[in-house]
């Protein structure tokens, strides 16, 4: 009889423990894999935002910061639960191909052209960014490209194409690195480079470069968060991914994005609209 009672007690304890394992309180054991761009990581934005989401939700976010091209590839292979990038054309294809659903524009900043303080190619007087790039190539001047199929690299290649230039001129260097390392290399070489404003501001104190050209619709830099199609990869953490996407568009998080500053400068502008 004693053995029976002991067995029942063990079963009841196991049942309670099992129920606890699947309760909302223990969601801390669940991981959300987020593929995103180096700019959201290098700028410090995710480091400022995600701890609050984790504390509120119980989820843990594993950030894979890489170029947009690789981030979308990871998402299309089902290697991550959710993706946040900044390359509208590539994102549109990702969705059209059936890999992504529910794209939400959550924020934006812009691209700027950094260069030496003496602006050797005289791009400051350019009417638009294609003219600025033409001057750099025709000088020719030094230009450091990320060369990593990131959103920034995609934008750079679009601008070269619009300018009718193949970027193989003397002084052009493709490094295959993230934005932070590319900025440091451009600084060392005293070269021009294209960067998102957020990462530039975050690295500004380490650089002896100026914004030599900025402005215009062609330098807009919008960011989207997209869920992975559950019909493609039903085994992913879709519940957690949706929770993160919903959190990014909440009024409180949108305010946090607007309020995030480095050295007193706002890095991103929240853009979500219902």
Tab-separated table of C-alpha atoms in Angstrom:
chain	number	residue	atom	x	y	z
A	1	UNK	CA	0.000	0.000	0.000
A	2	UNK	CA	2.856	2.326	0.876
A	3	UNK	CA	4.505	1.660	-2.466
A	4	UNK	CA	1.258	2.511	-4.286
A	5	UNK	CA	0.900	5.827	-2.441
A	6	UNK	CA	4.538	6.657	-3.183
A	7	UNK	CA	4.060	5.881	-6.871
A	8	UNK	CA	0.936	8.020	-7.042
A	9	UNK	CA	2.757	10.874	-5.316
A	10	UNK	CA	5.599	10.654	-7.810
A	11	UNK	CA	3.187	10.639	-10.739
A	12	UNK	CA	1.316	13.638	-9.349
A	13	UNK	CA	4.581	15.510	-8.801
A	14	UNK	CA	5.723	14.678	-12.315
A	15	UNK	CA	2.380	15.844	-13.679
A	16	UNK	CA	2.639	19.168	-11.850
A	17	UNK	CA	6.228	19.620	-12.998
A	18	UNK	CA	5.280	18.785	-16.582
A	19	UNK	CA	2.443	21.320	-16.464
A	20	UNK	CA	4.818	23.944	-15.106
A	21	UNK	CA	7.223	23.305	-17.946
A	22	UNK	CA	4.611	24.421	-20.451
A	23	UNK	CA	3.198	27.335	-18.479
A	24	UNK	CA	3.800	30.958	-19.571
A	25	UNK	CA	6.093	31.430	-16.580
A	26	UNK	CA	8.653	29.061	-18.056
A	27	UNK	CA	8.777	30.572	-21.532
A	28	UNK	CA	12.256	31.764	-20.564
A	29	UNK	CA	13.456	28.403	-21.834
A	30	UNK	CA	12.126	29.178	-25.301
A	31	UNK	CA	14.469	30.809	-27.779
A	32	UNK	CA	13.523	33.080	-30.691
A	33	UNK	CA	16.142	33.100	-33.432
A	34	UNK	CA	16.250	36.544	-35.050
A	35	UNK	CA	18.279	37.091	-38.214
A	36	UNK	CA	18.968	40.775	-38.716
A	37	UNK	CA	21.449	43.240	-40.135
A	38	UNK	CA	24.710	44.326	-38.570
A	39	UNK	CA	23.417	47.901	-38.426
A	40	UNK	CA	20.783	47.053	-35.806
A	41	UNK	CA	23.488	45.334	-33.755
A	42	UNK	CA	26.424	47.724	-34.321
A	43	UNK	CA	24.278	50.743	-33.541
A	44	UNK	CA	23.455	49.305	-30.122
A	45	UNK	CA	19.700	49.443	-30.778
A	46	UNK	CA	18.958	45.767	-30.160
A	47	UNK	CA	21.100	45.786	-27.058
A	48	UNK	CA	18.910	48.594	-25.725
A	49	UNK	CA	15.546	47.108	-26.747
A	50	UNK	CA	15.630	43.331	-26.466
A	51	UNK	CA	16.325	42.973	-22.716
A	52	UNK	CA	12.967	44.652	-22.072
A	53	UNK	CA	11.169	42.268	-24.446
A	54	UNK	CA	12.831	39.284	-22.799
A	55	UNK	CA	11.893	40.502	-19.326
A	56	UNK	CA	8.277	41.111	-20.355
A	57	UNK	CA	7.715	37.959	-22.398
A	58	UNK	CA	9.975	35.322	-20.866
A	59	UNK	CA	11.462	34.518	-24.263
A	60	UNK	CA	15.181	34.651	-25.010
A	61	UNK	CA	16.173	36.246	-28.325
A	62	UNK	CA	19.189	34.813	-30.116
A	63	UNK	CA	20.436	37.494	-32.513
A	64	UNK	CA	22.218	36.469	-35.702
A	65	UNK	CA	23.608	39.765	-37.032
A	66	UNK	CA	24.796	39.539	-40.621
A	67	UNK	CA	24.232	41.134	-44.024
A	68	UNK	CA	20.673	41.335	-45.335
A	69	UNK	CA	21.377	38.821	-48.110
A	70	UNK	CA	22.587	36.188	-45.636
A	71	UNK	CA	19.809	37.011	-43.156
A	72	UNK	CA	17.167	36.401	-45.824
A	73	UNK	CA	18.937	33.220	-46.902
A	74	UNK	CA	18.884	31.901	-43.330
A	75	UNK	CA	15.183	32.722	-43.170
A	76	UNK	CA	14.424	31.060	-46.519
A	77	UNK	CA	16.190	27.916	-45.302
A	78	UNK	CA	14.160	27.801	-42.096
A	79	UNK	CA	17.234	28.363	-39.929
A	80	UNK	CA	15.685	31.275	-37.993
A	81	UNK	CA	12.243	32.113	-36.624
A	82	UNK	CA	11.957	35.740	-37.743
A	83	UNK	CA	13.949	38.198	-39.854
A	84	UNK	CA	14.477	41.974	-39.784
A	85	UNK	CA	16.267	43.617	-42.713
A	86	UNK	CA	16.546	46.795	-44.787
A	87	UNK	CA	16.523	45.963	-48.493
A	88	UNK	CA	13.020	46.515	-49.944
A	89	UNK	CA	13.594	44.758	-53.292
A	90	UNK	CA	15.148	41.663	-51.723
A	91	UNK	CA	12.419	41.580	-49.070
A	92	UNK	CA	9.688	41.803	-51.716
A	93	UNK	CA	11.201	38.794	-53.509
A	94	UNK	CA	11.487	36.891	-50.220
A	95	UNK	CA	7.761	37.374	-49.662
A	96	UNK	CA	6.786	36.742	-53.298
A	97	UNK	CA	8.698	33.451	-53.189
A	98	UNK	CA	6.500	32.355	-50.293
A	99	UNK	CA	9.099	32.374	-47.530
A	100	UNK	CA	7.981	35.462	-45.619
A	101	UNK	CA	4.616	36.715	-44.403
A	102	UNK	CA	3.246	39.804	-42.667
A	103	UNK	CA	5.998	42.327	-43.400
A	104	UNK	CA	5.836	45.277	-41.045
A	105	UNK	CA	7.771	48.503	-41.498
A	106	UNK	CA	9.011	49.342	-38.027
A	107	UNK	CA	11.606	52.097	-38.441
A	108	UNK	CA	13.909	53.947	-40.785
A	109	UNK	CA	17.017	56.022	-40.974
A	110	UNK	CA	19.032	56.938	-44.051
A	111	UNK	CA	22.272	56.195	-45.825
A	112	UNK	CA	25.067	58.761	-45.948
A	113	UNK	CA	28.330	58.952	-47.879
A	114	UNK	CA	31.297	59.349	-45.571
A	115	UNK	CA	34.635	60.608	-46.764
A	116	UNK	CA	37.820	62.472	-45.856
A	117	UNK	CA	37.348	65.889	-44.338
A	118	UNK	CA	39.016	67.559	-47.323
A	119	UNK	CA	36.530	65.817	-49.678
A	120	UNK	CA	39.041	65.136	-52.518
A	121	UNK	CA	36.331	64.270	-55.056
A	122	UNK	CA	34.315	67.388	-54.145
A	123	UNK	CA	31.087	65.439	-53.689
A	124	UNK	CA	29.575	67.896	-51.203
A	125	UNK	CA	28.373	70.069	-54.082
A	126	UNK	CA	26.673	67.143	-55.879
A	127	UNK	CA	23.000	67.472	-56.832
A	128	UNK	CA	22.262	63.847	-55.968
A	129	UNK	CA	24.005	60.677	-54.813
A	130	UNK	CA	24.548	59.304	-58.332
A	131	UNK	CA	26.491	62.455	-59.190
A	132	UNK	CA	28.473	62.041	-55.973
A	133	UNK	CA	29.375	58.460	-56.887
A	134	UNK	CA	30.329	59.531	-60.419
A	135	UNK	CA	32.749	62.110	-59.031
A	136	UNK	CA	34.350	59.494	-56.763
A	137	UNK	CA	34.853	57.085	-59.672
A	138	UNK	CA	36.044	59.710	-62.145
A	139	UNK	CA	38.618	61.281	-59.826
A	140	UNK	CA	39.310	58.382	-59.081
A	141	UNK	CA	39.221	58.365	-55.289
A	142	UNK	CA	39.394	55.618	-52.695
A	143	UNK	CA	36.108	53.883	-51.913
A	144	UNK	CA	35.611	51.019	-49.462
A	145	UNK	CA	32.619	48.762	-50.119
A	146	UNK	CA	31.173	46.274	-47.650
A	147	UNK	CA	30.991	43.757	-50.494
A	148	UNK	CA	28.944	41.358	-48.362
A	149	UNK	CA	25.517	41.319	-50.054
A	150	UNK	CA	24.116	43.329	-47.154
A	151	UNK	CA	21.331	45.878	-47.505
A	152	UNK	CA	23.962	48.623	-47.548
A	153	UNK	CA	25.973	46.815	-50.218
A	154	UNK	CA	22.801	46.271	-52.282
A	155	UNK	CA	22.000	49.987	-52.036
A	156	UNK	CA	25.547	50.894	-53.051
A	157	UNK	CA	25.384	48.682	-56.162
A	158	UNK	CA	22.012	50.197	-57.115
A	159	UNK	CA	23.594	53.660	-56.987
A	160	UNK	CA	26.596	52.612	-59.110
A	161	UNK	CA	24.199	51.126	-61.659
A	162	UNK	CA	22.093	54.298	-61.721
A	163	UNK	CA	25.298	56.266	-62.318
A	164	UNK	CA	26.229	53.964	-65.222
A	165	UNK	CA	29.458	52.922	-63.517
A	166	UNK	CA	30.991	49.496	-62.978
A	167	UNK	CA	32.793	49.768	-59.628
A	168	UNK	CA	36.162	48.400	-60.654
A	169	UNK	CA	38.097	51.666	-60.792
A	170	UNK	CA	41.471	52.189	-59.124
A	171	UNK	CA	40.915	52.831	-55.444
A	172	UNK	CA	37.740	50.730	-55.149
A	173	UNK	CA	38.070	48.052	-52.464
A	174	UNK	CA	35.476	45.418	-51.592
A	175	UNK	CA	36.158	44.007	-48.127
A	176	UNK	CA	33.363	41.511	-47.402
A	177	UNK	CA	32.887	42.832	-43.856
A	178	UNK	CA	30.129	44.216	-41.667
A	179	UNK	CA	29.428	47.910	-41.376
A	180	UNK	CA	31.520	48.541	-38.284
A	181	UNK	CA	34.695	46.961	-39.672
A	182	UNK	CA	34.109	48.647	-43.033
A	183	UNK	CA	33.929	52.049	-41.356
A	184	UNK	CA	37.176	51.436	-39.494
A	185	UNK	CA	38.899	50.345	-42.708
A	186	UNK	CA	37.600	53.371	-44.624
A	187	UNK	CA	38.863	55.545	-41.802
A	188	UNK	CA	42.312	53.963	-41.938
A	189	UNK	CA	42.518	54.414	-45.712
A	190	UNK	CA	40.850	57.851	-45.641
A	191	UNK	CA	38.389	56.592	-48.226
A	192	UNK	CA	34.760	57.230	-49.110
A	193	UNK	CA	32.138	54.677	-48.080
A	194	UNK	CA	28.371	54.273	-47.871
A	195	UNK	CA	26.906	53.645	-44.429
A	196	UNK	CA	23.622	53.793	-42.602
A	197	UNK	CA	23.456	56.863	-40.392
A	198	UNK	CA	22.803	54.848	-37.229
A	199	UNK	CA	26.044	52.877	-37.384
A	200	UNK	CA	27.966	56.014	-38.326
A	201	UNK	CA	26.704	57.836	-35.245
A	202	UNK	CA	27.555	54.848	-33.054
A	203	UNK	CA	31.125	54.797	-34.458
A	204	UNK	CA	31.531	58.550	-34.909
A	205	UNK	CA	33.931	59.019	-32.001
A	206	UNK	CA	36.319	56.475	-33.563
A	207	UNK	CA	36.329	58.055	-37.028
A	208	UNK	CA	38.192	60.881	-38.706
A	209	UNK	CA	35.637	61.039	-41.543
A	210	UNK	CA	32.832	63.462	-42.337
A	211	UNK	CA	29.424	63.081	-43.936
A	212	UNK	CA	30.381	64.382	-47.365
A	213	UNK	CA	26.984	63.731	-48.952
A	214	UNK	CA	23.496	63.090	-47.593
A	215	UNK	CA	19.842	63.523	-48.464
A	216	UNK	CA	17.420	62.509	-51.188
A	217	UNK	CA	14.897	59.706	-51.620
A	218	UNK	CA	17.529	57.325	-53.017
A	219	UNK	CA	19.256	57.247	-49.624
A	220	UNK	CA	16.156	56.282	-47.612
A	221	UNK	CA	16.733	53.218	-45.432
A	222	UNK	CA	13.534	51.506	-44.183
A	223	UNK	CA	13.568	48.422	-41.940
A	224	UNK	CA	10.989	45.615	-41.931
A	225	UNK	CA	10.361	42.664	-39.645
A	226	UNK	CA	8.900	39.565	-41.327
A	227	UNK	CA	7.571	36.263	-40.058
A	228	UNK	CA	8.585	32.981	-41.670
A	229	UNK	CA	5.798	31.185	-43.530
A	230	UNK	CA	4.586	28.339	-41.250
A	231	UNK	CA	3.462	26.410	-44.323
A	232	UNK	CA	7.128	26.171	-45.328
A	233	UNK	CA	8.597	25.467	-41.895
A	234	UNK	CA	5.935	24.433	-39.354
A	235	UNK	CA	8.544	23.403	-36.773
A	236	UNK	CA	9.824	26.929	-36.133
A	237	UNK	CA	8.970	29.009	-33.077
A	238	UNK	CA	6.157	30.894	-34.813
A	239	UNK	CA	4.460	31.840	-31.545
A	240	UNK	CA	7.607	33.507	-30.256
A	241	UNK	CA	8.311	35.156	-33.617
A	242	UNK	CA	4.840	36.694	-33.673
A	243	UNK	CA	5.240	37.889	-30.101
A	244	UNK	CA	8.452	39.680	-31.073
A	245	UNK	CA	6.927	41.193	-34.219
A	246	UNK	CA	3.888	42.401	-32.251
A	247	UNK	CA	6.182	43.873	-29.601
A	248	UNK	CA	8.182	45.865	-32.175
A	249	UNK	CA	5.037	47.588	-33.484
A	250	UNK	CA	3.609	48.356	-30.051
A	251	UNK	CA	3.382	52.053	-29.141
A	252	UNK	CA	5.770	51.582	-26.210
A	253	UNK	CA	8.495	50.016	-28.379
A	254	UNK	CA	8.010	52.536	-31.166
A	255	UNK	CA	8.576	55.255	-28.574
A	256	UNK	CA	11.721	53.469	-27.366
A	257	UNK	CA	13.037	53.391	-30.940
A	258	UNK	CA	12.469	57.132	-31.304
A	259	UNK	CA	14.095	57.811	-27.946
A	260	UNK	CA	17.206	55.705	-28.569
A	261	UNK	CA	20.157	58.055	-28.926
A	262	UNK	CA	23.925	57.826	-29.090
A	263	UNK	CA	25.964	60.902	-28.193
A	264	UNK	CA	22.713	62.830	-28.067
A	265	UNK	CA	21.704	61.947	-31.639
A	266	UNK	CA	18.609	59.974	-32.636
A	267	UNK	CA	19.580	56.930	-34.730
A	268	UNK	CA	16.229	55.616	-35.964
A	269	UNK	CA	12.748	56.967	-36.581
A	270	UNK	CA	9.821	54.675	-35.745
A	271	UNK	CA	7.511	54.257	-38.736
A	272	UNK	CA	4.856	51.630	-37.994
A	273	UNK	CA	1.332	52.628	-39.002
A	274	UNK	CA	-1.785	50.480	-38.704
